[in-house]
Amino acid sequence: MSVFLVDSLAQSDPDSLNASANSLAEWELATIELFVHAAQLIGIPKSMGQIYGLLFCSEEPLPMDAIIERLAISKGSASQGLKTLRQIGAVQTVYQHGDRRDHYKAELGLRRLFSGFIANQMGPHLDNGVRRLEHIAELTGQLENEARDVAEERLKILRNWHNKTSKLLPLVQKIL
Amino acid sequence: MSVFLVDSLAQSDPDSLNASANSLAEWELATIELFVHAAQLIGIPKSMGQIYGLLFCSEEPLPMDAIIERLAISKGSASQGLKTLRQIGAVQTVYQHGDRRDHYKAELGLRRLFSGFIANQMGPHLDNGVRRLEHIAELTGQLENEARDVAEERLKILRNWHNKTSKLLPLVQKIL
DNA sequence: GCTCTTGTTCATTTTTTCTTGAACTAATCG
DNA sequence: CGATTAGTTCAAGAAAAAATGAACAAGAGC
């Protein structure tokens, strides 16, 4: 009798386990891993991939406690990770009636995910690149003779690359 | 004036600044830095960015000694970096008459650079992603009732994302 | 054959990045 | 109010990634 009760509370078949507050189904684990790998591919910390993955799987928005508990990560990581995910628009906060805690849900639209990522992670670097190009052009202008010819040819290549790549982003966004 | 410019470009270590200033023109320094930043943006080590940048600037192919000396990097880094750059098709070896050393030159075609990078760095990860998706699908198939409904909806989203992104690469290659 | 040059490999060290946990602020509830 | 809970920040530790340099292989020139 008591054995049965303990069993049903602590651990039983995978389905009811899934319903309990602090464990992950296999498909969730696999999906979270998918996002962890994707995150690392684009240079985003593992913990952020985990958090996004968990929220992606969850039908209802989750409070931070649940994230911390289910992923077994620290409060600091969770807070930091959620902050950044919010900044790039990959998660949103949802206000749940009768609960003072913030609840978080994943953005599921690929286009939004992509443009948020670009705007916040790549964008600054690309702008920076433009400034650098201009600087190189200045330095090139100060050269003389053959040295200048070489430098100007390279500069032309860089400008060409910049043209092509800047046409790229709008197009990608159209497709996603 | 020019001191200020060089200062702002080189990482404030006086020794490497001097060593670099002796053999590299300002526009080369600036261009190399551009590539270092671009490399870090796509998750490639700094030294590889430096090496590619140097070769990009140089009209003639350079032997490894020259690269080591001008960039003030170790033999190990140079060898490793060149090996990887060769693998992804970003540099090629050139045989110079009467010189036993390999000489290296940068690939200047954007399309080739891009597809080499994809094929070697991203490609494997993407394939991996497909396998992961299939695995998630299996696990989802084993579920029952509402749990299954949720999981299948998420799986549909993932498949949709995969469709869109796989249409992307060919298109990008056409534009570059 | 021997030596000297060229280039690779890999264990160690250095640098960078990520995570943790505890101190702190804020603000809700009783 | 004071106690409790939610959430942030940041210094310190842990983990991961990259650079170094010395030992090693391969082979050209003498």
PDB file of N, CA and C (backbone and C1' of nucleotides) in Angstrom, chain A residues 76-77 80, chain C residues 20-22, chain D residues 9-11:
ATOM      1  N   GLY A  76      21.187  32.653 -11.631  1.00  0.00           N
ATOM      2  CA  GLY A  76      21.904  33.661 -12.413  1.00  0.00           C
ATOM      3  C   GLY A  76      21.852  33.383 -13.905  1.00  0.00           C
ATOM      4  N   SER A  77      22.116  32.153 -14.287  1.00  0.00           N
ATOM      5  CA  SER A  77      22.056  31.796 -15.704  1.00  0.00           C
ATOM      6  C   SER A  77      20.661  32.021 -16.259  1.00  0.00           C
ATOM      7  N   GLN A  80      19.926  35.812 -16.536  1.00  0.00           N
ATOM      8  CA  GLN A  80      20.727  36.379 -17.600  1.00  0.00           C
ATOM      9  C   GLN A  80      20.244  35.890 -18.960  1.00  0.00           C
TER      10      GLN A  80
ATOM     11  P    DT C  20      25.148  26.480 -13.862  1.00  0.00           P
ATOM     12  O5'  DT C  20      25.676  27.070 -12.481  1.00  0.00           O
ATOM     13  C5'  DT C  20      26.978  26.687 -12.036  1.00  0.00           C
ATOM     14  C4'  DT C  20      27.408  27.542 -10.858  1.00  0.00           C
ATOM     15  C3'  DT C  20      26.359  27.715  -9.758  1.00  0.00           C
ATOM     16  O3'  DT C  20      26.875  27.124  -8.570  1.00  0.00           O
ATOM     17  C1'  DT C  20      27.427  29.785 -10.313  1.00  0.00           C
ATOM     18  P    DG C  21      25.884  26.702  -7.399  1.00  0.00           P
ATOM     19  O5'  DG C  21      25.988  27.964  -6.420  1.00  0.00           O
ATOM     20  C5'  DG C  21      27.284  28.371  -5.994  1.00  0.00           C
ATOM     21  C4'  DG C  21      27.182  29.711  -5.284  1.00  0.00           C
ATOM     22  C3'  DG C  21      25.972  29.851  -4.347  1.00  0.00           C
ATOM     23  O3'  DG C  21      26.392  30.634  -3.244  1.00  0.00           O
ATOM     24  C1'  DG C  21      25.911  31.573  -5.918  1.00  0.00           C
ATOM     25  P    DA C  22      25.736  30.465  -1.821  1.00  0.00           P
ATOM     26  O5'  DA C  22      26.254  31.785  -1.089  1.00  0.00           O
ATOM     27  C5'  DA C  22      27.445  32.434  -1.558  1.00  0.00           C
ATOM     28  C4'  DA C  22      27.198  33.924  -1.647  1.00  0.00           C
ATOM     29  C3'  DA C  22      26.194  34.443  -0.611  1.00  0.00           C
ATOM     30  O3'  DA C  22      26.622  35.714  -0.166  1.00  0.00           O
ATOM     31  C1'  DA C  22      25.469  35.039  -2.747  1.00  0.00           C
TER      32       DA C  22
ATOM     33  P    DT D   9      20.352  43.740 -14.183  1.00  0.00           P
ATOM     34  O5'  DT D   9      21.638  43.683 -13.233  1.00  0.00           O
ATOM     35  C5'  DT D   9      21.545  44.227 -11.924  1.00  0.00           C
ATOM     36  C4'  DT D   9      22.812  43.927 -11.153  1.00  0.00           C
ATOM     37  C3'  DT D   9      24.087  43.837 -12.001  1.00  0.00           C
ATOM     38  O3'  DT D   9      25.095  44.566 -11.341  1.00  0.00           O
ATOM     39  C1'  DT D   9      23.841  41.886 -10.692  1.00  0.00           C
ATOM     40  P    DC D  10      26.399  45.096 -12.072  1.00  0.00           P
ATOM     41  O5'  DC D  10      27.546  44.262 -11.339  1.00  0.00           O
ATOM     42  C5'  DC D  10      27.483  44.078  -9.916  1.00  0.00           C
ATOM     43  C4'  DC D  10      28.386  42.940  -9.512  1.00  0.00           C
ATOM     44  C3'  DC D  10      29.615  42.760 -10.426  1.00  0.00           C
ATOM     45  O3'  DC D  10      30.703  42.395  -9.609  1.00  0.00           O
ATOM     46  C1'  DC D  10      28.433  40.751 -10.295  1.00  0.00           C
ATOM     47  P    DA D  11      32.115  43.146  -9.806  1.00  0.00           P
ATOM     48  O5'  DA D  11      33.067  42.332  -8.810  1.00  0.00           O
ATOM     49  C5'  DA D  11      32.626  42.120  -7.458  1.00  0.00           C
ATOM     50  C4'  DA D  11      32.947  40.689  -7.041  1.00  0.00           C
ATOM     51  C3'  DA D  11      34.359  40.218  -7.399  1.00  0.00           C
ATOM     52  O3'  DA D  11      34.858  39.463  -6.308  1.00  0.00           O
ATOM     53  C1'  DA D  11      32.752  38.762  -8.383  1.00  0.00           C
TER      54       DA D  11
END
